[in-house]
Short mmCIF file of C-alpha atoms and ligand atoms in Angstrom, two decimals:
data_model
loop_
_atom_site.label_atom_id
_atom_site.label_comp_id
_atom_site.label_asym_id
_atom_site.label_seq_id
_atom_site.Cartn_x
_atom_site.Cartn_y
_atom_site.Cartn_z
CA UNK A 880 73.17 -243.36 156.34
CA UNK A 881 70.01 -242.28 157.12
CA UNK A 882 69.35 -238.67 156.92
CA UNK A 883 66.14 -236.70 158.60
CA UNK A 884 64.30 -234.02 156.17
CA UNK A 885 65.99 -231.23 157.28
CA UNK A 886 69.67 -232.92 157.33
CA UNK A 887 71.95 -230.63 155.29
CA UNK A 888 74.61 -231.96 153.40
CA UNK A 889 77.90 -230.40 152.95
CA UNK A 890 77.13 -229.72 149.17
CA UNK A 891 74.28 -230.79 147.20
CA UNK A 892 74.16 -230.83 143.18
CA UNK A 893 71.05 -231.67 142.62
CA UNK A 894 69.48 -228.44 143.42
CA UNK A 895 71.68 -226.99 140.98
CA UNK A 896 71.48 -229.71 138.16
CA UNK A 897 67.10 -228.86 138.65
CA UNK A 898 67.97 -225.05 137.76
CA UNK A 899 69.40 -225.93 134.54
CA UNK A 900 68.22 -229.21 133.37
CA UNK A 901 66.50 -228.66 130.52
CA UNK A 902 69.18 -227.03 128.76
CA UNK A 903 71.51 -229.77 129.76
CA UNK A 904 69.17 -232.43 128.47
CA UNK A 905 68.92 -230.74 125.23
CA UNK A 906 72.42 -230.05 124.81
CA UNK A 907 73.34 -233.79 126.11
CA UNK A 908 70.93 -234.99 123.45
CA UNK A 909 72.36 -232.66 120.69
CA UNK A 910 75.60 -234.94 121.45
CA UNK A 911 74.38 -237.83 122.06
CA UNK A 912 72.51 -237.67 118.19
CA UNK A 913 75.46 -235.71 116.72
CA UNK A 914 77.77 -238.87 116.28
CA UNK A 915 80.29 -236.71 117.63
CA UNK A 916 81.57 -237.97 120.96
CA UNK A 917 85.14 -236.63 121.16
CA UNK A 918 87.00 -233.65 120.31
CA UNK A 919 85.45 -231.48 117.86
CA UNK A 920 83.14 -227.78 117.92
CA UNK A 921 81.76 -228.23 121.31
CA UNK A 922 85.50 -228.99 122.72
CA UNK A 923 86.92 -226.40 120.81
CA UNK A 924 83.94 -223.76 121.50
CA UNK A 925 84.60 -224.64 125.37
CA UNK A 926 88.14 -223.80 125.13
CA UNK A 927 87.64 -220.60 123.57
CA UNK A 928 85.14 -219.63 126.02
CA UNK A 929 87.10 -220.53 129.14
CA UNK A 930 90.70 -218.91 127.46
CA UNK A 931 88.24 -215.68 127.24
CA UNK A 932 86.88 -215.93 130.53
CA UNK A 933 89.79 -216.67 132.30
CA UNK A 934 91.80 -213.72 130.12
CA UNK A 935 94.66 -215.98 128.07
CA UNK A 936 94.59 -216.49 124.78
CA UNK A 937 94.92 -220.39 124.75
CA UNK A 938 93.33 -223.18 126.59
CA UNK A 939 93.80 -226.66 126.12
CA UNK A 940 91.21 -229.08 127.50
CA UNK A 941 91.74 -232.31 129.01
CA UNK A 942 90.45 -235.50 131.31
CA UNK A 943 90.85 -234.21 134.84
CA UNK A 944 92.69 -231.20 136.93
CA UNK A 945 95.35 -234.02 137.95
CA UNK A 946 95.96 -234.25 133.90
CA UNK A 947 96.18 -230.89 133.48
CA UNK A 948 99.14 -230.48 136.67
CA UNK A 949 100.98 -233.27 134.36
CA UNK A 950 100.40 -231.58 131.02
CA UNK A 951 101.65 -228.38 132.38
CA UNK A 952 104.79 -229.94 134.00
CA UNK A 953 105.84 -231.64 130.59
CA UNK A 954 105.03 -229.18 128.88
CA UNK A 955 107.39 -226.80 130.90
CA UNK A 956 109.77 -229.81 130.56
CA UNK A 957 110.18 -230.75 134.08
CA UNK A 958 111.17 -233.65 135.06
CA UNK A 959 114.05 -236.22 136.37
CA UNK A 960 116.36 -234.17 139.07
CA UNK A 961 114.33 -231.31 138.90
CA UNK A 962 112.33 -229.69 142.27
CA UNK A 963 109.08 -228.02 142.44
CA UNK A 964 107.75 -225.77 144.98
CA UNK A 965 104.12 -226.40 146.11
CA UNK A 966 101.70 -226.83 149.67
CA UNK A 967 101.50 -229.45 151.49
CA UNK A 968 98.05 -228.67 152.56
CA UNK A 969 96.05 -229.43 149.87
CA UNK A 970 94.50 -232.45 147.57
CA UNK A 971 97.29 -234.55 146.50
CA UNK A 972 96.87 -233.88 142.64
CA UNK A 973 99.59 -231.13 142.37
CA UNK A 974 102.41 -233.56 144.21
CA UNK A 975 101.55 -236.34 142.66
CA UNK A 976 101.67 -234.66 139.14
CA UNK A 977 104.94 -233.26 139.66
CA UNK A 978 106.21 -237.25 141.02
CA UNK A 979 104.53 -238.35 138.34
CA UNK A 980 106.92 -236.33 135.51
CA UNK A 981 110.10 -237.92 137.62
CA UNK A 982 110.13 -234.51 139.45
CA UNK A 983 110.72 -233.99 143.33
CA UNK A 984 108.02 -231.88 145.14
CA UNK A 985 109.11 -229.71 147.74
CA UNK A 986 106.59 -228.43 150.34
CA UNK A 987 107.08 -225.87 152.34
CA UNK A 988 104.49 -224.54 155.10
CA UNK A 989 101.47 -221.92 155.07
CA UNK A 990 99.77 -219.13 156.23
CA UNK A 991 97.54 -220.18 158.95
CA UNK A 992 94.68 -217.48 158.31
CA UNK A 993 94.64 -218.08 154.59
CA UNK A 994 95.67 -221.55 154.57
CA UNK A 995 97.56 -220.80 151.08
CA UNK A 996 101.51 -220.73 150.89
CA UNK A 997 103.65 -218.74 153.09
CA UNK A 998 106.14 -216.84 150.44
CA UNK A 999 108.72 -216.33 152.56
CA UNK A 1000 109.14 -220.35 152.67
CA UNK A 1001 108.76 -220.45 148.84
CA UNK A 1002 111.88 -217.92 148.60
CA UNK A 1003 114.17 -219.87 151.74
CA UNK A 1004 113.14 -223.72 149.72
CA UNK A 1005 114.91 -222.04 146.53
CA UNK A 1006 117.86 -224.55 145.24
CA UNK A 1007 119.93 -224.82 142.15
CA UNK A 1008 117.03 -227.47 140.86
CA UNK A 1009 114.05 -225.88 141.69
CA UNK A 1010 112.58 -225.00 138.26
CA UNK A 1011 108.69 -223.94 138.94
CA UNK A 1012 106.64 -223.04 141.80
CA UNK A 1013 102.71 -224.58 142.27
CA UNK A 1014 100.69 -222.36 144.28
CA UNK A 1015 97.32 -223.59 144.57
CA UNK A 1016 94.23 -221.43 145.18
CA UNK A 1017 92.73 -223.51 148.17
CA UNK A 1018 89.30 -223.44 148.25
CA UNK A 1019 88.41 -220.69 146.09
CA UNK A 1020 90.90 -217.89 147.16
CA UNK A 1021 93.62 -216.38 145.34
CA UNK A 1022 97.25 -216.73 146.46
CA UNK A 1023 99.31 -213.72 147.13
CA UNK A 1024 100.37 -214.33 143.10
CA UNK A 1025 102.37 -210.50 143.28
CA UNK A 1026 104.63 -212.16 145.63
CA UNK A 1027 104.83 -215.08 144.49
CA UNK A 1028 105.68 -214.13 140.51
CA UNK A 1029 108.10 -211.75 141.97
CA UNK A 1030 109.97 -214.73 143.43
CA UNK A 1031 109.39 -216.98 140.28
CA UNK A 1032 110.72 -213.94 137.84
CA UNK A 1033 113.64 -212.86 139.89
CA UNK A 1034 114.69 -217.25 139.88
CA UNK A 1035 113.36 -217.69 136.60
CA UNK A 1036 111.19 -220.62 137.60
CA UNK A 1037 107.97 -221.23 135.74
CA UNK A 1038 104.57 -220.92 138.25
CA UNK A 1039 101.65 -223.73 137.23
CA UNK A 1040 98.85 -222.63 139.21
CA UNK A 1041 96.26 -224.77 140.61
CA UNK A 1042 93.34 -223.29 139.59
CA UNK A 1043 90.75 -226.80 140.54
CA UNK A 1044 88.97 -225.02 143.46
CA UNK A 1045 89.22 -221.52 142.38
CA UNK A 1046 87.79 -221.09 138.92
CA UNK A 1047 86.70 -217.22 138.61
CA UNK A 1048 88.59 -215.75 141.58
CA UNK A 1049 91.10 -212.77 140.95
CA UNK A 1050 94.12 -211.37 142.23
CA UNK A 1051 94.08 -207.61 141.65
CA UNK A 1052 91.52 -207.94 139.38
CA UNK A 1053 92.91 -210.62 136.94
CA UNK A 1054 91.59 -213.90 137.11
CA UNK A 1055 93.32 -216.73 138.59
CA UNK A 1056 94.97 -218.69 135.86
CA UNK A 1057 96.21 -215.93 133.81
CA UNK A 1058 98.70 -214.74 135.79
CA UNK A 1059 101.81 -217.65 136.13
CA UNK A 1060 102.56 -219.66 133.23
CA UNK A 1061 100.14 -221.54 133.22
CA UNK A 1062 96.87 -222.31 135.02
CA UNK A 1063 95.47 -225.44 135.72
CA UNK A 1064 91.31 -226.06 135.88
CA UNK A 1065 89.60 -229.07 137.25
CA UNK A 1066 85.85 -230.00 136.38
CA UNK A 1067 85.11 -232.28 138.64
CA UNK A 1068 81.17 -232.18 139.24
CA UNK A 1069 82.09 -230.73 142.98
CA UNK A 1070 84.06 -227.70 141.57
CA UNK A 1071 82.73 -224.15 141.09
CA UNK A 1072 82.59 -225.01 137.55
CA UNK A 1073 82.29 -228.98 137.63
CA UNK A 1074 80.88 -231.24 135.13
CA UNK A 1075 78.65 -234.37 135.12
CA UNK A 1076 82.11 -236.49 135.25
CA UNK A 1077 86.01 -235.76 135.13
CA UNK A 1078 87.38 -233.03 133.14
CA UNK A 1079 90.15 -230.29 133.18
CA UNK A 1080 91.60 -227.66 131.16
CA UNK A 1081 94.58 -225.96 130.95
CA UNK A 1082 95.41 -222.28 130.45
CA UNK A 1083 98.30 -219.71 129.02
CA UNK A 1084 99.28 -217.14 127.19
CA UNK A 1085 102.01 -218.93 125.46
CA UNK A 1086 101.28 -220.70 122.11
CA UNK A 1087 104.35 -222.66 121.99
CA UNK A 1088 103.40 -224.36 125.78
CA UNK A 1089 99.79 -225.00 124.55
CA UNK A 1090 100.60 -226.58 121.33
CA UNK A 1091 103.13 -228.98 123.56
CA UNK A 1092 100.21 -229.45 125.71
CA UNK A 1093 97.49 -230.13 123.08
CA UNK A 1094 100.12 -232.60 121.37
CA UNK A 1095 100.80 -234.33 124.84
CA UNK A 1096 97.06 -234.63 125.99
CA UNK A 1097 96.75 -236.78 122.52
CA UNK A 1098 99.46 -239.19 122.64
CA UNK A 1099 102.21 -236.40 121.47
CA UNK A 1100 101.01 -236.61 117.69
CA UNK A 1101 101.69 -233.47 116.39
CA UNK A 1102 99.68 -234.87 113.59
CA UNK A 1103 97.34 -237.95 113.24
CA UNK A 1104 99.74 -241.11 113.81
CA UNK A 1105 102.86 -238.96 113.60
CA UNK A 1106 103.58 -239.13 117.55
CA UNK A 1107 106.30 -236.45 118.52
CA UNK A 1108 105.99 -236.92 122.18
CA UNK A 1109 105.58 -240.22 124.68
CA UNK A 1110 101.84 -238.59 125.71
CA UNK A 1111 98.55 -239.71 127.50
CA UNK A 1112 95.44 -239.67 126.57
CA UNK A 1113 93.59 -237.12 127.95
CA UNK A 1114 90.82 -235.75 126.21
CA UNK A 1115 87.79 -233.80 127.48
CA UNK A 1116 84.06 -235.78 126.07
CA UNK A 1117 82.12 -233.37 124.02
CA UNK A 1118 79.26 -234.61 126.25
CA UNK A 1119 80.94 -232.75 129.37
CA UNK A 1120 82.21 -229.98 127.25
CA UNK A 1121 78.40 -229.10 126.09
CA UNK A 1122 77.35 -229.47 129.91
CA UNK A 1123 80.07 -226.74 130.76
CA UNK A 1124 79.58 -224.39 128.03
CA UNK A 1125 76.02 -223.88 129.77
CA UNK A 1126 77.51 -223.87 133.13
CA UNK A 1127 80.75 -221.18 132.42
CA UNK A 1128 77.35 -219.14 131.42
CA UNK A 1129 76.40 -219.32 135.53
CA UNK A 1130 79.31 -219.13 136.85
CA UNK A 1131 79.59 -215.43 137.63
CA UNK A 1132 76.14 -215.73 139.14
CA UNK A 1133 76.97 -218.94 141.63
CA UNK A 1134 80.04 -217.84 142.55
CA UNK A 1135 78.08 -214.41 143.87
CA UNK A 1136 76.03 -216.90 145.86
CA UNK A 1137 78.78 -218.46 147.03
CA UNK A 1138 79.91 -214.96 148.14
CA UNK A 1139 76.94 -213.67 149.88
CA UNK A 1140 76.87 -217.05 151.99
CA UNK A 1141 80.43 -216.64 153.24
CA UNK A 1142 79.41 -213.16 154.00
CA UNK A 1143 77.01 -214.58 156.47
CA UNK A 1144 78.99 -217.02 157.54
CA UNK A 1145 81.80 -214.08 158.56
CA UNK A 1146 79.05 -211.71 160.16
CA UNK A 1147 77.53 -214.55 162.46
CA UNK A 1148 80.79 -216.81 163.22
CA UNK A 1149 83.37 -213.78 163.59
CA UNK A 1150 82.74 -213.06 167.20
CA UNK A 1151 82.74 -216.77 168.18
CA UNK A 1152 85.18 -217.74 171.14
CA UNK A 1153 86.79 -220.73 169.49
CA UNK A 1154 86.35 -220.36 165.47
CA UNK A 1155 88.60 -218.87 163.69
CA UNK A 1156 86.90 -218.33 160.50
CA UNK A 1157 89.67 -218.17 156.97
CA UNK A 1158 90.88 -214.63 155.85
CA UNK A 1159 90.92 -213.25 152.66
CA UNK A 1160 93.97 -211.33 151.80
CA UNK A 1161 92.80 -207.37 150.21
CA UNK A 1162 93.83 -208.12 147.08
CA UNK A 1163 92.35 -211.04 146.10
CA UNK A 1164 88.42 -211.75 145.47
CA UNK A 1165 87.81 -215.15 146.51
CA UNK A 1166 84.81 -217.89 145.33
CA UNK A 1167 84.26 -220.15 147.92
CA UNK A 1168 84.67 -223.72 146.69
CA UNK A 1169 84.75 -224.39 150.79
CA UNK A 1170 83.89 -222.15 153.93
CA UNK A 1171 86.58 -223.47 156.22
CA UNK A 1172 87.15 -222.57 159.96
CA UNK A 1173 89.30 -223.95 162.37
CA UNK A 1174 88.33 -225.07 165.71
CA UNK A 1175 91.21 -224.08 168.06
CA UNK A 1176 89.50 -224.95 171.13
CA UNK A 1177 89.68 -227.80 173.83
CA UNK A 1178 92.68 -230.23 173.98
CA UNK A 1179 94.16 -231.74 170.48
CA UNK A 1180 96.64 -234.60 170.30
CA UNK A 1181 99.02 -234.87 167.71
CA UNK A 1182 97.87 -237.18 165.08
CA UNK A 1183 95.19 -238.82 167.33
CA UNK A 1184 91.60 -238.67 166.89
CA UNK A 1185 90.59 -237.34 170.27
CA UNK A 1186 90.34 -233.68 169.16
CA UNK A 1187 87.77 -231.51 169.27
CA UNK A 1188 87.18 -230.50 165.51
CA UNK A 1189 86.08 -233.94 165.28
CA UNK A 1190 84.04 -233.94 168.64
CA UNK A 1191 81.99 -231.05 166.77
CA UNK A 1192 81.91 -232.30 163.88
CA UNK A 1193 80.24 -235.61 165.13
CA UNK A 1194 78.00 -233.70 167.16
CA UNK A 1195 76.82 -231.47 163.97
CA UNK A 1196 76.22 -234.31 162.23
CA UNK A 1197 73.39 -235.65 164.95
CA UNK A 1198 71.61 -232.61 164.31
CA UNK A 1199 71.67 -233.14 160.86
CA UNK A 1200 74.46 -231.17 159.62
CA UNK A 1201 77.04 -232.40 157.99
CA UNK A 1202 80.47 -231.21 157.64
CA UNK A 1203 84.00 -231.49 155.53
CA UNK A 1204 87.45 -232.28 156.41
CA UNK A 1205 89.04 -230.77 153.80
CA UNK A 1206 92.57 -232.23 154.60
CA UNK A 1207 92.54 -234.67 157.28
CA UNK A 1208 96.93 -235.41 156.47
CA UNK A 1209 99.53 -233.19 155.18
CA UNK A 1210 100.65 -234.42 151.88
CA UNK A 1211 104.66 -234.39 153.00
CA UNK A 1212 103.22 -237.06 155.72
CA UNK A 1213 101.98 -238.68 153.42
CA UNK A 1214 102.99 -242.44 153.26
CA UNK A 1215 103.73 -242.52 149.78
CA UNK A 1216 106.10 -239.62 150.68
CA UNK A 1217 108.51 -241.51 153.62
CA UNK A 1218 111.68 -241.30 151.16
CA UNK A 1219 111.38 -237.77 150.80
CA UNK A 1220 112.15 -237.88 154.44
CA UNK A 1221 109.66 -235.18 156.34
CA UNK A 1222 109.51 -235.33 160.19
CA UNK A 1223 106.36 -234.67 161.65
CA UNK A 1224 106.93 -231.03 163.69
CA UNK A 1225 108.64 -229.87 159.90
CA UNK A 1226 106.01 -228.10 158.33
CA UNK A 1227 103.91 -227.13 161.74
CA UNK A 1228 101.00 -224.72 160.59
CA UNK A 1229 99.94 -227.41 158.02
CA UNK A 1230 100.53 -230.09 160.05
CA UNK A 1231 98.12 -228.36 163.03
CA UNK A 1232 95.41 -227.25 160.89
CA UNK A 1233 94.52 -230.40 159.82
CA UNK A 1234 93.73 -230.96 163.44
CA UNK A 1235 91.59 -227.83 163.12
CA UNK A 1236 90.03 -227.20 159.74
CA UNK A 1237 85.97 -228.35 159.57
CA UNK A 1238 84.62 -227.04 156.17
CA UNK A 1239 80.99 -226.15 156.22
CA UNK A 1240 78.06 -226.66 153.91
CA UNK A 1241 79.04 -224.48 150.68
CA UNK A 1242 76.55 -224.21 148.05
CA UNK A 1243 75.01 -221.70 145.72
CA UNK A 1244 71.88 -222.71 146.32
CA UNK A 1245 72.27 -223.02 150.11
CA UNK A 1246 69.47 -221.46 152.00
CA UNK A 1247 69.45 -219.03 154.69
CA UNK A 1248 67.59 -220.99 156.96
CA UNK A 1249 69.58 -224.32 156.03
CA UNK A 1250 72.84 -221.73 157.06
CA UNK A 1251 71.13 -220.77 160.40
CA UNK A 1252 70.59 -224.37 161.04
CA UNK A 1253 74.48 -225.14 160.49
CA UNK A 1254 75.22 -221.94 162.65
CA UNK A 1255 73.26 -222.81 164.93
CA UNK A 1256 74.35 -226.37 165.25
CA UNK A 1257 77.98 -225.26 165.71
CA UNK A 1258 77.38 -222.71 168.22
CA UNK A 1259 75.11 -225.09 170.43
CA UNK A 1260 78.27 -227.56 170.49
CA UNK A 1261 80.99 -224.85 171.44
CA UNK A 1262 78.32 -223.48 174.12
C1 PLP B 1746 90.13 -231.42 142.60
C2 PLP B 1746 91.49 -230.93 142.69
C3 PLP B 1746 92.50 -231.34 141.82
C4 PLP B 1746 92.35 -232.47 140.86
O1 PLP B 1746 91.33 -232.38 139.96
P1 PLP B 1746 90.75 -233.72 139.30
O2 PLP B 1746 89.92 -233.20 138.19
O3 PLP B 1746 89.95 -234.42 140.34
O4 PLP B 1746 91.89 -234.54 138.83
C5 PLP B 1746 93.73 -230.71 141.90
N1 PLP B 1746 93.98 -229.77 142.81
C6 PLP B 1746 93.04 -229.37 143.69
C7 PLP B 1746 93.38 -228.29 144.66
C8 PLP B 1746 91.77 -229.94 143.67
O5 PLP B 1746 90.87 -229.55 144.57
#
């Protein structure tokens, strides 16, 4: 695709990678002349700087977010016969982890304004098998986790949470991924905290799941060639974990950018006939990984293309803005999914707002002119 000078894309690393690159380069050269490529003091120094950011005393790191949803499920011992809770509006990561352990996923349908869980669905999907509950922070903001470890406690289920989008966001002033049993990181490069390639972490408070989870993420050896466990292999580079040492340094300070921008975004679309722009609930400080607002205006089939989120977001694109749809298909529609036996009209919110949702350009480094130009963009196609 061609893009003009002043396209904007929906996120753009490079601006970031130029803020930072000569400490990356060093540190990637440190590595690269070190001889040490995986595991050792630049692993382990990551993981204690995340388990002290985050607030836990253990963290665990490993090959992807998707990794980490499997190593927390194991660990937790969850598997054949057993159902877990978790959104069907989402990336697919969280499902598939808990189908991958032998598990069932369960979804049950959202809130509409924060586009997280709707606890009062969590409690009704309850059944003799559930056994854990995976909220998931979508895009940067905090579920309602007081309601939602209320549930888990008084069922005794264990809550994983999916921390991928959301890393430095609170609830009440604790950081996400502290607060259920364990919390699950992902540092994909297009994460608040993402790498220069895959990567993932978990978190937790509880020794005895993180040993389990370090054993698992190395083939279950408790010890070298003394396998315990049926693992994976699932190991974080050093190369990526010197990258996010420098990043986790930054963090605090993107993720205020991040802020500031959705700020704008809420003072100048609020009043728009047409957007609704996403809610965050009192309690929770949010970070952003997406701005997404749904276009409830104009005629939308069901499960057709002719709708007019995508009207507008074809029409943004010609003036050189480009947009997200961040999820186009509910996971329980999913195809892989027909067994579990879902009917479209089930889960409705979910299943409309994917008809609706159009995430816009979300950046740190996204400038206030390049956000007036995506403003205006999306105003001049609802005028
Ligand atoms: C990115 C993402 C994952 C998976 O992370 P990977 O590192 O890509 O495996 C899981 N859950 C959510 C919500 C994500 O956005």
């Amino acid at each position: 695709m061609v893009q003009s000078v002043n396209s904007i894309p929906p996120l753009d690393l490079t601006q970031q990678y130029a803020t930072i690159a000569t400490e990356i380069s060093d540190a990637v050269l440190g590595v690269l002349s070190s001889g040490r490529y995986i595991g050792g003091p630049l692993v382990e120094g990551f993981e204690q700087q995340l388990a002290s950011y985050v607030g836990v005393s253990e963290c665990v790191a490993c090959n992807s977010g998707t990794d980490a949803l499997y190593l927390a499920l194991r660990a937790l011992k969850v598997g054949a016969g057993d159902e877990v809770i978790t959104t069907p509006f989402s990336f697919f990561s969280a499902a598939e982890a808990v189908s991958a352990v032998g598990a069932t996923p369960v979804f049950v349908d959202i809130d509409a304004r924060t586009f997280n869980l709707n606890v009062e669905q969590v409690a009704a999907a309850i059944t003799d098998r559930t056994r854990a509950i995976i909220p998931v922070h979508l895009f940067g903001q905090s579920e309602d986790m007081t309601a939602i470890m209320a549930i888990a406690q008084s069922h005794q289920l264990a809550v994983i949470e999916d921390c991928a989008q959301s890393a430095g966001a609170n609830w009440m002033g604790q950081k996400v991924g502290s607060i259920g049993h364990v919390g699950c990181f992902s540092f994909y490069p297009t994460k608040n905290l993402g790498g220069c390639g895959d990567g993932g972490a978990v978190t937790t408070n509880d020794p005895t799941l993180a040993t389990m989870m370090r054993m698992l993420r190395q083939h279950g050896e408790q010890e070298r060639y003394l396998h315990k466990e049926i693992g994976i292999n699932s190991r974080l580079d050093a190369l990526q974990a010197a990258i996010l040492q420098i990043k986790l340094r930054y963090l605090d300070i993107w993720n205020e950018q991040r802020r500031t921008i959705s700020a704008r975004y809420y003072q100048l679309l609020s009043h728009v006939p047409g957007i609704v722009i996403p809610q965050e609930l009192a309690e929770g400080e949010g970070v952003w990984n997406q701005y997404t607002i749904r276009l409830c205006k104009g005629t939308q089939t069901n499960g057709g293309t002719a709708c007019s989120r995508d009207w507008v977001r074809s029409q943004m694109q010609e003036r050189g803005v480009s947009s997200t749809v961040y999820y186009p298909r509910p996971i329980h529609l999913q195809p892989v999914y027909q067994d579990l036996g879902y009917r479209l009209g089930q889960l409705p919110v979910a299943e409309q707002i994917c008809h609706e949702v159009l995430s816009l350009p979300m950046f740190p480094e996204l400038s206030t002119e390049q956000q007036d130009q995506v403003i205006h963009s999306l105003k001049d196609c609802l005028a």
